[in-house]
PDB file of C-alpha atoms and ligand atoms in Angstrom:
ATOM      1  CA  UNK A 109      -1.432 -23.372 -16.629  1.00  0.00           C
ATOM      2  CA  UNK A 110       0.886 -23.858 -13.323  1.00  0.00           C
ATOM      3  CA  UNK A 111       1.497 -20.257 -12.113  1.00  0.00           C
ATOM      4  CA  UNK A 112       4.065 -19.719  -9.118  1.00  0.00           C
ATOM      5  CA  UNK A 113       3.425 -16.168  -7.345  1.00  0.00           C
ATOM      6  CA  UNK A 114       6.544 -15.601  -5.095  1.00  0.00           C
ATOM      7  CA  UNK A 115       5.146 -13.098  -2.462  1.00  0.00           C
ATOM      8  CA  UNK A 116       1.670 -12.951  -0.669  1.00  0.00           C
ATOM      9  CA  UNK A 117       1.239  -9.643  -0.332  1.00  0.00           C
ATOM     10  CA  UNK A 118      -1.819  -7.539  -2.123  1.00  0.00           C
ATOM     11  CA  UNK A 119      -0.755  -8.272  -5.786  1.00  0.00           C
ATOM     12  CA  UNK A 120       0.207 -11.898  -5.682  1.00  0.00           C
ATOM     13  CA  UNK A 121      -2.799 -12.360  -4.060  1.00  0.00           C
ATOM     14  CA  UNK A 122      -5.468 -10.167  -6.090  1.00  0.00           C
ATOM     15  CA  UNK A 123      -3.634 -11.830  -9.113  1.00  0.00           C
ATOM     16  CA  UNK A 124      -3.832 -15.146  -7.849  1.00  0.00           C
ATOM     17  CA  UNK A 125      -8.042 -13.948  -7.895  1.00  0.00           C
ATOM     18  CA  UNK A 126      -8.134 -12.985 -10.817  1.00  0.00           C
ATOM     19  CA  UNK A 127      -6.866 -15.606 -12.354  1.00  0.00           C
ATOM     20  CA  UNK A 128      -8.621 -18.331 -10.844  1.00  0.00           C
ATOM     21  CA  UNK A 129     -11.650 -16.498 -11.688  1.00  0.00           C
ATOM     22  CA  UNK A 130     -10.449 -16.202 -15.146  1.00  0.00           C
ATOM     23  CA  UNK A 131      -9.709 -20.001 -15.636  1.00  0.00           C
ATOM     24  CA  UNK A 132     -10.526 -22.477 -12.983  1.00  0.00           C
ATOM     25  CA  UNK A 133      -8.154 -24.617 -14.066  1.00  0.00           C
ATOM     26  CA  UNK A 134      -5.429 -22.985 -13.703  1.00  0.00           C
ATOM     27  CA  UNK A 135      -3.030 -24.599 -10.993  1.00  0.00           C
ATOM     28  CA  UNK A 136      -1.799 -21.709  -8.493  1.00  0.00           C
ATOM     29  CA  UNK A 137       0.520 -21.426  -5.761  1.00  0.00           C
ATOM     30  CA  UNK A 138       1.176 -18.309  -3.734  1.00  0.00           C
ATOM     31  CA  UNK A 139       4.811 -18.905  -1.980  1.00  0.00           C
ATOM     32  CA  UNK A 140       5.032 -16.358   1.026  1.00  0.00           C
ATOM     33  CA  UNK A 141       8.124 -15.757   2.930  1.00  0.00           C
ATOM     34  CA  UNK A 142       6.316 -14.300   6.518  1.00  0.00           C
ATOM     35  CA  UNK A 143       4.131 -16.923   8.458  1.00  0.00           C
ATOM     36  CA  UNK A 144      -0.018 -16.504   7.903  1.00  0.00           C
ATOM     37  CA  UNK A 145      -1.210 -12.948   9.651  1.00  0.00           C
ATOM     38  CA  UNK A 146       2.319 -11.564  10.597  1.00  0.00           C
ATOM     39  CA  UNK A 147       2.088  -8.726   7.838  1.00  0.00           C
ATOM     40  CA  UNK A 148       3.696  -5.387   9.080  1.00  0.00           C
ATOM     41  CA  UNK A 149       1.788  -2.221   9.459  1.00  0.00           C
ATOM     42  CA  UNK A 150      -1.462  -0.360  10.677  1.00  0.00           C
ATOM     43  CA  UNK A 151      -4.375   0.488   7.784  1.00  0.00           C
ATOM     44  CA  UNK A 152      -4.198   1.524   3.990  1.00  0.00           C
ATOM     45  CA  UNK A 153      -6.712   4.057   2.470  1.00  0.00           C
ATOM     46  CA  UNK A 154      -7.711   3.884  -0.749  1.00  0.00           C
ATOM     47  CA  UNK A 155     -10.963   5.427  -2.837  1.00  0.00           C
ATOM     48  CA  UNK A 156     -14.198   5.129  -4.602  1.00  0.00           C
ATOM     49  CA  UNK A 157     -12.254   4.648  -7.898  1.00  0.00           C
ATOM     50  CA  UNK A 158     -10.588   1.774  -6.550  1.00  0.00           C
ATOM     51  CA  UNK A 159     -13.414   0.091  -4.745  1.00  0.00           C
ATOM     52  CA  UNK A 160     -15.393   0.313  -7.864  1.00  0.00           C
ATOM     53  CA  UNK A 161     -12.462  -1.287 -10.167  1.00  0.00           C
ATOM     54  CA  UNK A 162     -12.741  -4.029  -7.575  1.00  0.00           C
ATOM     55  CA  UNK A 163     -16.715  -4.490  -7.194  1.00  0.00           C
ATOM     56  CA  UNK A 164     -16.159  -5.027 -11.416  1.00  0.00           C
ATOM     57  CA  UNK A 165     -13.339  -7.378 -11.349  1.00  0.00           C
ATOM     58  CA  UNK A 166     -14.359  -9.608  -7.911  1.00  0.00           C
ATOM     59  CA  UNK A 167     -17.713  -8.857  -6.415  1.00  0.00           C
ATOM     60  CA  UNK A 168     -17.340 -11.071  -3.716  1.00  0.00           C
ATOM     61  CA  UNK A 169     -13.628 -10.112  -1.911  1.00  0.00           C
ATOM     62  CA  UNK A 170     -14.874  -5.877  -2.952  1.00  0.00           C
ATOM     63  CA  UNK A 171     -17.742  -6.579  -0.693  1.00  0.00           C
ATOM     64  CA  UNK A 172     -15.852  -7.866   2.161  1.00  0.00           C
ATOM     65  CA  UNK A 173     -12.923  -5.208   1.436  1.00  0.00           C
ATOM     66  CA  UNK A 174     -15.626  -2.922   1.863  1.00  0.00           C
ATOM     67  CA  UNK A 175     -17.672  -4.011   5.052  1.00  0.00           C
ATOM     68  CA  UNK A 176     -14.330  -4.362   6.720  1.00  0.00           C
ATOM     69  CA  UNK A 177     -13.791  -0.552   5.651  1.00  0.00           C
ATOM     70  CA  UNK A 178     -14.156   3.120   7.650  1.00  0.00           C
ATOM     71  CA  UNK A 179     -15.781   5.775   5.300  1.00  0.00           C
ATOM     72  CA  UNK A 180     -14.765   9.516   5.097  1.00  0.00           C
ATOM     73  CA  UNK A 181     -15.742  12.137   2.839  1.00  0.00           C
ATOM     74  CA  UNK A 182     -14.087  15.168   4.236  1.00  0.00           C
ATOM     75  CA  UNK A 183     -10.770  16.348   5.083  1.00  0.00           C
ATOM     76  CA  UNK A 184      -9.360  18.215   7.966  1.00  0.00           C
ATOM     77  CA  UNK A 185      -6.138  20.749   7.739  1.00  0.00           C
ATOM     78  CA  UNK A 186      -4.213  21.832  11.057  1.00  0.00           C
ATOM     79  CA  UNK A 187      -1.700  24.905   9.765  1.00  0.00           C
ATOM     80  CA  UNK A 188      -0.284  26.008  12.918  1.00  0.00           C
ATOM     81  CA  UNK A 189      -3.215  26.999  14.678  1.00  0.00           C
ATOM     82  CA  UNK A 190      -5.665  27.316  11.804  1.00  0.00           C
ATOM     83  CA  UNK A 191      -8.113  24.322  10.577  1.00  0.00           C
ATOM     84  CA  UNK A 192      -9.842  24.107   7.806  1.00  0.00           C
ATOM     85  CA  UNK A 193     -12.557  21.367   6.884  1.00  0.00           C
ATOM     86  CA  UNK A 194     -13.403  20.820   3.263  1.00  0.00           C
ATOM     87  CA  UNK A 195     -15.722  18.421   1.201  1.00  0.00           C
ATOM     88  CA  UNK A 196     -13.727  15.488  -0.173  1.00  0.00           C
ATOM     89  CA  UNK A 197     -14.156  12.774  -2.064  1.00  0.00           C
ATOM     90  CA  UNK A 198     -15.367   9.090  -0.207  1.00  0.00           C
ATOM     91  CA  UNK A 199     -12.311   7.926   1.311  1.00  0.00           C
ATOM     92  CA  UNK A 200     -11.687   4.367   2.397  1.00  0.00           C
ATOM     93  CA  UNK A 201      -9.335   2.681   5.026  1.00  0.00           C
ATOM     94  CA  UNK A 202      -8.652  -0.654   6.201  1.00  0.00           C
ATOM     95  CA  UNK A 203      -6.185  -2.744   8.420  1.00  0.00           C
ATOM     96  CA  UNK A 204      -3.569  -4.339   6.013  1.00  0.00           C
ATOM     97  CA  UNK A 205      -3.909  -7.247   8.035  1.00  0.00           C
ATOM     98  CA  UNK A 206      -7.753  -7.527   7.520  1.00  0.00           C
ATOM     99  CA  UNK A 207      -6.892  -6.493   3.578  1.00  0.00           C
ATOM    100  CA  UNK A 208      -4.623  -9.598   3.349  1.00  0.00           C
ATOM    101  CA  UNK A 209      -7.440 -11.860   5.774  1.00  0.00           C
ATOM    102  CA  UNK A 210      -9.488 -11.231   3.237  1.00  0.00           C
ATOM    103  CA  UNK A 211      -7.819 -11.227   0.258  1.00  0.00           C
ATOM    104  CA  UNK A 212      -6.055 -14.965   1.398  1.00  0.00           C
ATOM    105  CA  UNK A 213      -9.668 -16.434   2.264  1.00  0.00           C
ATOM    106  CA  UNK A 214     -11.119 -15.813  -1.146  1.00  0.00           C
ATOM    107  CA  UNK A 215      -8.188 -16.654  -3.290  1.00  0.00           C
ATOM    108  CA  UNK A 216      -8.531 -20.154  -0.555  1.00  0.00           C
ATOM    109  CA  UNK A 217     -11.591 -20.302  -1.754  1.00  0.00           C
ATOM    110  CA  UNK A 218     -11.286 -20.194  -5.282  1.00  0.00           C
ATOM    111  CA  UNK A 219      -8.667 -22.929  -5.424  1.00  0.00           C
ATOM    112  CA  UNK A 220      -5.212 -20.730  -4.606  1.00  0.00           C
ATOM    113  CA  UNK A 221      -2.489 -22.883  -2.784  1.00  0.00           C
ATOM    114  CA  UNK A 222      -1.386 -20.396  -0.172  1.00  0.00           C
ATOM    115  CA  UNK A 223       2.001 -21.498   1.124  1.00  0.00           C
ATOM    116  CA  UNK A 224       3.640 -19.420   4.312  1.00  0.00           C
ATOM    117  CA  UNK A 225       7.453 -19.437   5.313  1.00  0.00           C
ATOM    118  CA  UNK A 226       8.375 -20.174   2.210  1.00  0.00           C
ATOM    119  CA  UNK A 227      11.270 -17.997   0.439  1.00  0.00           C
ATOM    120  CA  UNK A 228      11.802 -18.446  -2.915  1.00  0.00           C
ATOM    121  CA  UNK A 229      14.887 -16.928  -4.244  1.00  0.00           C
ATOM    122  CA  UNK A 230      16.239 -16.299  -7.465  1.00  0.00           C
ATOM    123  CA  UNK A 231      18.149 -19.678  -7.274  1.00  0.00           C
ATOM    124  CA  UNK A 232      15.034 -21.445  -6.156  1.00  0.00           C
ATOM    125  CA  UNK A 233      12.214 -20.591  -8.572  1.00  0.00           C
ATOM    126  CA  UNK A 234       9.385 -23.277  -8.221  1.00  0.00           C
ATOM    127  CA  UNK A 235       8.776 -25.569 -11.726  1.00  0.00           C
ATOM    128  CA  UNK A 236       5.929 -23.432 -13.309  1.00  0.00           C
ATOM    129  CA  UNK A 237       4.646 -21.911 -16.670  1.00  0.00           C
ATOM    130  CA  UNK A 238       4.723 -18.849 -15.295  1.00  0.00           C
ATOM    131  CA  UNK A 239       6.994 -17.268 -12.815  1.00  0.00           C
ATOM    132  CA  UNK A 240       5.136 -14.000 -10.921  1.00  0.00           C
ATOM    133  CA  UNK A 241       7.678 -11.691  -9.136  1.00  0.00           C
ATOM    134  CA  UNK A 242       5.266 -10.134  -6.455  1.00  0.00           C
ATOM    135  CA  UNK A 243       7.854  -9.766  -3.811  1.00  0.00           C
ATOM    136  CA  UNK A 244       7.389  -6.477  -3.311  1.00  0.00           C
ATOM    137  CA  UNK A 245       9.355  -2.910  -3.518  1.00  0.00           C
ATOM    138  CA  UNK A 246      12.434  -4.548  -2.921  1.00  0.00           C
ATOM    139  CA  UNK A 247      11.581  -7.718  -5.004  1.00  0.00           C
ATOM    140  CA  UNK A 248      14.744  -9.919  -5.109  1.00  0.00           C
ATOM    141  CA  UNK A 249      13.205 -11.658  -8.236  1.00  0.00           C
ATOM    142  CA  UNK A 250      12.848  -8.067 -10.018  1.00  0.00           C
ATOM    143  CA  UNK A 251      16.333  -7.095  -8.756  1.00  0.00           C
ATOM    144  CA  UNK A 252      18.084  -9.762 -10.242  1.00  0.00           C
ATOM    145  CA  UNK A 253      16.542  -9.490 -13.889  1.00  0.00           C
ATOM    146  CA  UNK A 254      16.624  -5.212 -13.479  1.00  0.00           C
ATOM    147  CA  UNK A 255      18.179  -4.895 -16.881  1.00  0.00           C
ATOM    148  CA  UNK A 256      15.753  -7.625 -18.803  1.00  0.00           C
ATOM    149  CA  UNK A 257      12.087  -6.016 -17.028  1.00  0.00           C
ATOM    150  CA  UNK A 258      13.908  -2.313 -17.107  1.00  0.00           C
ATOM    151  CA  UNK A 259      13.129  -1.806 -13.508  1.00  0.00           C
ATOM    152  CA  UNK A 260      14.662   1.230 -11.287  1.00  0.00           C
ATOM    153  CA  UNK A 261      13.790   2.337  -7.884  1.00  0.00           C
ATOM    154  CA  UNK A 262      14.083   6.134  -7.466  1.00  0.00           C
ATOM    155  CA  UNK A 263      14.700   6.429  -3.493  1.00  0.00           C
ATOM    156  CA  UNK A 264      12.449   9.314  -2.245  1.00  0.00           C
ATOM    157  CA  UNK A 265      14.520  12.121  -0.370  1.00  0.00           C
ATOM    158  CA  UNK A 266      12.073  12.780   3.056  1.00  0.00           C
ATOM    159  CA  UNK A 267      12.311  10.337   5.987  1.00  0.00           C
ATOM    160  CA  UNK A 268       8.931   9.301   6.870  1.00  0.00           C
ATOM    161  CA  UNK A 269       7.269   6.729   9.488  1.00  0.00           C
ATOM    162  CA  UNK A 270       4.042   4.690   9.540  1.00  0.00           C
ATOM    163  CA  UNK A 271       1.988   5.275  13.095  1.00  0.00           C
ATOM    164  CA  UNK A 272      -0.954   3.763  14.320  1.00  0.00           C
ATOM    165  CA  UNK A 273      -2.796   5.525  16.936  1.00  0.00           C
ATOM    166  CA  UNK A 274      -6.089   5.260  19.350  1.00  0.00           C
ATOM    167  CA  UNK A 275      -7.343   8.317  18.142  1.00  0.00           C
ATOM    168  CA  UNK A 276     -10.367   7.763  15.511  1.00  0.00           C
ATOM    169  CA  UNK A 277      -9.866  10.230  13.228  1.00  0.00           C
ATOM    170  CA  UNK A 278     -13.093  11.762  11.431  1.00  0.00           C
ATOM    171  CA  UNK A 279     -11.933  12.279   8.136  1.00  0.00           C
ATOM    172  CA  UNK A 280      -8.645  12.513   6.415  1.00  0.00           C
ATOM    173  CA  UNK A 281      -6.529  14.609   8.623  1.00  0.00           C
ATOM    174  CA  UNK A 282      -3.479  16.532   7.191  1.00  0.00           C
ATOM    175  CA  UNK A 283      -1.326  18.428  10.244  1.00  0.00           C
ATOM    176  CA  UNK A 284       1.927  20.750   9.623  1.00  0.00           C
ATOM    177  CA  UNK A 285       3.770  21.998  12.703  1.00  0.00           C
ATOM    178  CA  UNK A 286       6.521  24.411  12.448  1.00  0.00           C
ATOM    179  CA  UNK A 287       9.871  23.304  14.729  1.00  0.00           C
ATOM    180  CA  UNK A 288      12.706  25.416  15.379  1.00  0.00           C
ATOM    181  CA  UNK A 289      14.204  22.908  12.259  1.00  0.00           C
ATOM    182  CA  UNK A 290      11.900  23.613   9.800  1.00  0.00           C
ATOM    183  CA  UNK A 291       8.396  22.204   8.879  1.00  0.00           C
ATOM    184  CA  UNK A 292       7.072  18.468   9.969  1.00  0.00           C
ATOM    185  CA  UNK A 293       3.944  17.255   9.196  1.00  0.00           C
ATOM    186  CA  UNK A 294       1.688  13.922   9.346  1.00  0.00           C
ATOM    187  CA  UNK A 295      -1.406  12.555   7.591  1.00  0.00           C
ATOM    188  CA  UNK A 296      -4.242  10.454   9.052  1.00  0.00           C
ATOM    189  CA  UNK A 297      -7.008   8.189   8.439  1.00  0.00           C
ATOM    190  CA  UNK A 298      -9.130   6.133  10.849  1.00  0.00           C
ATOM    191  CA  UNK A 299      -8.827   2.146  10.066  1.00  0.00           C
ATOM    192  CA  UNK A 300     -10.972   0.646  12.379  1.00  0.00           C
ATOM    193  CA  UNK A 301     -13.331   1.766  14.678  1.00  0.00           C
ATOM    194  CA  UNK A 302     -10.764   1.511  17.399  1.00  0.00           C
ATOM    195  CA  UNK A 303      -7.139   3.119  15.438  1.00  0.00           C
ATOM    196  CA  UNK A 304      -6.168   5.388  13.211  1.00  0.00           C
ATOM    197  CA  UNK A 305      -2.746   5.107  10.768  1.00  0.00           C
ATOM    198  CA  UNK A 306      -0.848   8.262  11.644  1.00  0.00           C
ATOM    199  CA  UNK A 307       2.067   8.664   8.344  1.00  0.00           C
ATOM    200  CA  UNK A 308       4.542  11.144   9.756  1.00  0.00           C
ATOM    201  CA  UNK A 309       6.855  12.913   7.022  1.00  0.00           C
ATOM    202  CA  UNK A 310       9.783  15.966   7.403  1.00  0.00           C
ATOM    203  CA  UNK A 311      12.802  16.710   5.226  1.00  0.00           C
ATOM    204  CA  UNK A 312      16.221  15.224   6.031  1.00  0.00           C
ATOM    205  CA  UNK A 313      17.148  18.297   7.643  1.00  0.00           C
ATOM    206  CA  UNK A 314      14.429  18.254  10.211  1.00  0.00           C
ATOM    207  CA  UNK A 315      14.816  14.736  10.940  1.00  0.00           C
ATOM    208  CA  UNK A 316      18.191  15.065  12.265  1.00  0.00           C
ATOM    209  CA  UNK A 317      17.536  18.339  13.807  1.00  0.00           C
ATOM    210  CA  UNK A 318      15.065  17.122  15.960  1.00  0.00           C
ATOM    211  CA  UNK A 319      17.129  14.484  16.832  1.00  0.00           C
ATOM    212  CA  UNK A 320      14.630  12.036  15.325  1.00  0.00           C
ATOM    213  CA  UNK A 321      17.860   9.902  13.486  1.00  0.00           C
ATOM    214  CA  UNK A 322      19.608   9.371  16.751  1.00  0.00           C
ATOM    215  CA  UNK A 323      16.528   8.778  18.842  1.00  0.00           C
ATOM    216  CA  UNK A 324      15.453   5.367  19.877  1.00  0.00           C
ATOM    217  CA  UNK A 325      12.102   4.227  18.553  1.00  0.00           C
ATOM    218  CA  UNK A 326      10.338   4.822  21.985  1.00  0.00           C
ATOM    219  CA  UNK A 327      12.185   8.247  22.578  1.00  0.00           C
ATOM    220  CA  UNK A 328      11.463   9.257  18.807  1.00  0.00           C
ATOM    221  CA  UNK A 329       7.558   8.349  19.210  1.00  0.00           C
ATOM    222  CA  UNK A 330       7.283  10.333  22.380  1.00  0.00           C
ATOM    223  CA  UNK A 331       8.688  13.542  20.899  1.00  0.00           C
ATOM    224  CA  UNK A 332       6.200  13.051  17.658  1.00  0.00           C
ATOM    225  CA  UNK A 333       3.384  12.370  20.144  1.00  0.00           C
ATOM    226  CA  UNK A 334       4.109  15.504  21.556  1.00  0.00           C
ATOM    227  CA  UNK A 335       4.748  17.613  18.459  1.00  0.00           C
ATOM    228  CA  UNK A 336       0.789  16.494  17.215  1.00  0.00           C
ATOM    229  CA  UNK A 337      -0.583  16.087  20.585  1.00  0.00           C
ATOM    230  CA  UNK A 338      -3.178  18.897  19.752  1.00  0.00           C
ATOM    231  CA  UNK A 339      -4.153  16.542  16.547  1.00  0.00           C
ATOM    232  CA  UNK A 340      -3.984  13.380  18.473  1.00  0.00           C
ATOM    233  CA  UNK A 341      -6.399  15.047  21.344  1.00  0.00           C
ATOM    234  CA  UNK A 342      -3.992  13.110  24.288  1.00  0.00           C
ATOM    235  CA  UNK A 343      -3.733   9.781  22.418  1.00  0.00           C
ATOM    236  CA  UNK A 344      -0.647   8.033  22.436  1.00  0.00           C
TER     237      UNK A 344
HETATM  238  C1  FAD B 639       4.255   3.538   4.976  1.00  0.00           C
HETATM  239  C2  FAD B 639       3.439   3.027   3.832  1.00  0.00           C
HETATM  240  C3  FAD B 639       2.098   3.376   3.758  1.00  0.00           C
HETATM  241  C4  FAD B 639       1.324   2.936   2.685  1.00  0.00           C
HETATM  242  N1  FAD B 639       0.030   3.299   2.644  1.00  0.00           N
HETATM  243  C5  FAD B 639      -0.742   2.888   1.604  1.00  0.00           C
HETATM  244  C6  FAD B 639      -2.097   3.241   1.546  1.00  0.00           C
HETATM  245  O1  FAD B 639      -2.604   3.905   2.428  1.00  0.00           O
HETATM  246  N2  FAD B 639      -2.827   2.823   0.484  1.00  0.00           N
HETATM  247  C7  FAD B 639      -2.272   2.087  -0.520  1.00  0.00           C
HETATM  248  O2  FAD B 639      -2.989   1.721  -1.461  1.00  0.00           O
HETATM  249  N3  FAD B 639      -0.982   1.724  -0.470  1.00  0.00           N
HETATM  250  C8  FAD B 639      -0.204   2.121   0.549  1.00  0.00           C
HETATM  251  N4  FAD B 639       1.106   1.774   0.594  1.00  0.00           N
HETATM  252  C9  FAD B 639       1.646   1.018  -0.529  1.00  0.00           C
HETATM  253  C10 FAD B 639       1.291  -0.441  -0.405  1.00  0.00           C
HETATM  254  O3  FAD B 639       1.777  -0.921   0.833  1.00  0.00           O
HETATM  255  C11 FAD B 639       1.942  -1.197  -1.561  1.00  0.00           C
HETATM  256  O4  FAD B 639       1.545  -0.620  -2.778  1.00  0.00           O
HETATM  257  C12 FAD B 639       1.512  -2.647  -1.546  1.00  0.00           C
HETATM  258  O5  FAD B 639       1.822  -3.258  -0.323  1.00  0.00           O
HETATM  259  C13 FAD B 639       2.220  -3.370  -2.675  1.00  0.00           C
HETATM  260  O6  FAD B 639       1.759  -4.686  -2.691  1.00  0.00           O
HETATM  261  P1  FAD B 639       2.677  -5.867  -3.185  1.00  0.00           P
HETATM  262  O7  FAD B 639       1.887  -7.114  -3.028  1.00  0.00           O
HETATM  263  O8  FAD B 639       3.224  -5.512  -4.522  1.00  0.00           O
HETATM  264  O9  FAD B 639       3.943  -5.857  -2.225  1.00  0.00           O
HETATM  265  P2  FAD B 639       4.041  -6.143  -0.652  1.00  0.00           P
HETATM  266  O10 FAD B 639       2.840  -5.681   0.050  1.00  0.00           O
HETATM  267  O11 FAD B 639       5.373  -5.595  -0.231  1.00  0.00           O
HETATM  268  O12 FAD B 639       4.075  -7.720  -0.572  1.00  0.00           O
HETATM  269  C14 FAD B 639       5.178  -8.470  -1.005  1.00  0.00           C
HETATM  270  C15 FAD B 639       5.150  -9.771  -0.254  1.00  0.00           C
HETATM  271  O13 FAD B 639       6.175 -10.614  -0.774  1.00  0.00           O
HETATM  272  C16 FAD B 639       6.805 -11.275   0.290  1.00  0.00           C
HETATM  273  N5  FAD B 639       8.152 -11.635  -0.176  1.00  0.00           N
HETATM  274  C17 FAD B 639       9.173 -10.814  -0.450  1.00  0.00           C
HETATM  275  N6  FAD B 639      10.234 -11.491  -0.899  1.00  0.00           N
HETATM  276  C18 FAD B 639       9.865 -12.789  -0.914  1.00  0.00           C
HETATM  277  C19 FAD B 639      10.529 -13.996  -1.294  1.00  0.00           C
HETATM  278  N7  FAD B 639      11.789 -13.978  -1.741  1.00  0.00           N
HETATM  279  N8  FAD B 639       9.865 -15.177  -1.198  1.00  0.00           N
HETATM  280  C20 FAD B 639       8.582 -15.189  -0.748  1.00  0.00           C
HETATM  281  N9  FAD B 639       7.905 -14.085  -0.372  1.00  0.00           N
HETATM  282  C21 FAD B 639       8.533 -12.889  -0.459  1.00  0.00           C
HETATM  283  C22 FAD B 639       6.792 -10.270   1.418  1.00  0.00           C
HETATM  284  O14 FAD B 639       6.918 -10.901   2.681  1.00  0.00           O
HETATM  285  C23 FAD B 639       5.417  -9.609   1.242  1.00  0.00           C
HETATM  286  O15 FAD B 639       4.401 -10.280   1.965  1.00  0.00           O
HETATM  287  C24 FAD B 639       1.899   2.150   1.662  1.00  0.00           C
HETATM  288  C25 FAD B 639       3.235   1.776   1.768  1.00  0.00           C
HETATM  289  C26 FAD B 639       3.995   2.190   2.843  1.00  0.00           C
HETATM  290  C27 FAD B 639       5.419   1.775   2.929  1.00  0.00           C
END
């Protein structure tokens, strides 16, 4: 079977696995807009359950997923000036850029044409069997058949903003702080032995009262540095 997978993020690329694994034979291209290692943000956590569905499906990308992984099994609250530290189930992160390394060498090494810069849009679907719309959250391909797949995307209501930081966090690390404009409050994870992924999250209402909608990116990281500097121990 020819199988066009438009988008190389993780599911057009786990699929593109899976499939190989399931049929050899089957002729595969991956078609990915962004050029080879340019994906966008810091590390992804994920758990046992997950690793385990992977270690069954693809022994050989789970084990690399997982040697490439920091392990946690606790988690940290910060509640004003309280912290709590509680037993927690094994938690799992990893750079999305190491994810999608490793993800692209095995599906390479099963057989999977990888192709970078390469859009496909609705207009330009590649001559295949089958068509695989893996272009992510705001998939055009998805988009333009909404009506035939029943798709709808329910916007959340809270602004929120993926970090990366130099502080190695221990565990999973939950942090509310109390402004004069209500409650803000981030979630960590360490990635790497070397950064952390720092996912900072407020209502609407705080956002703009702290100014955090007006702010330029550098001016709106420096007052969120400062707002968790007692989590962040100094780091940027
Ligand atoms: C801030 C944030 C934090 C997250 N943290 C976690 C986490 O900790 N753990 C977790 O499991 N998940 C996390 N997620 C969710 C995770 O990122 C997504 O579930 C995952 O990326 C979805 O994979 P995907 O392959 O479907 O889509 P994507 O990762 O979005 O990949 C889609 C790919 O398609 C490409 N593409 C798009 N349009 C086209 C086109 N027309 N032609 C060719 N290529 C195209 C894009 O460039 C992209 O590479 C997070 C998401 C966000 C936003």
């Amino acid at each position: 079977m020819k199988v066009a997978c438009v988008g190389g993020g993780p599911a057009g690329l786990y699929l593109s696995i899976l499939l190989k694994r399931q049929d050899p034979s089957h002729d595969i291209t991956v078609h990915e807009r962004d050029p080879e290692g340019s994906t966008y943000g810091w590390g992804v956590t994920y758990w046992r359950g997950l690793l385990d569905q992977l270690h069954a499906r693809d022994p050989e990308s789970a084990r690399a997923v997982e040697e490439n992984s920091v392990r946690w099994n606790q988690g940290v609250a910060h509640v004003r000036h309280l912290v709590t530290r509680q037993p927690g189930d094994e938690g799992h992160g990893i750079g999305r850029h190491k994810l999608l390394e490793i993800l692209a060498a095995r599906a390479r090494a099963l057989g999977v044409r990888l192709e970078f810069e390469r859009e496909i849009t609705p207009d330009t679907l590649p001559e295949a069997d089958l068509v695989v719309a893996a272009d992510g959250v705001h998939s055009a391909l998805r988009t333009r058949h909404a009506q035939h797949f029943g798709a709808r995307l329910t916007p959340g209501r809270n602004p929120y903003v993926w970090l990366g930081t130099t502080k190695v966090f221990d565990s999973f690390t939950f942090a509310f702080v109390e402004t004069g404009h209500g409650w803000i409050w981030c979630y960590g994870y360490p990635f790497s032995s070397a950064r952390s992924t720092c996912v900072i999250e407020c209502s609407p209402g705080t956002w703009t009262g702290l100014g955090l909608d007006r702010a330029r990116d550098a001016d709106g990281t420096a007052r969120l540095e400062k707002l968790f500097a007692h989590v962040l121990d100094g780091h940027p």
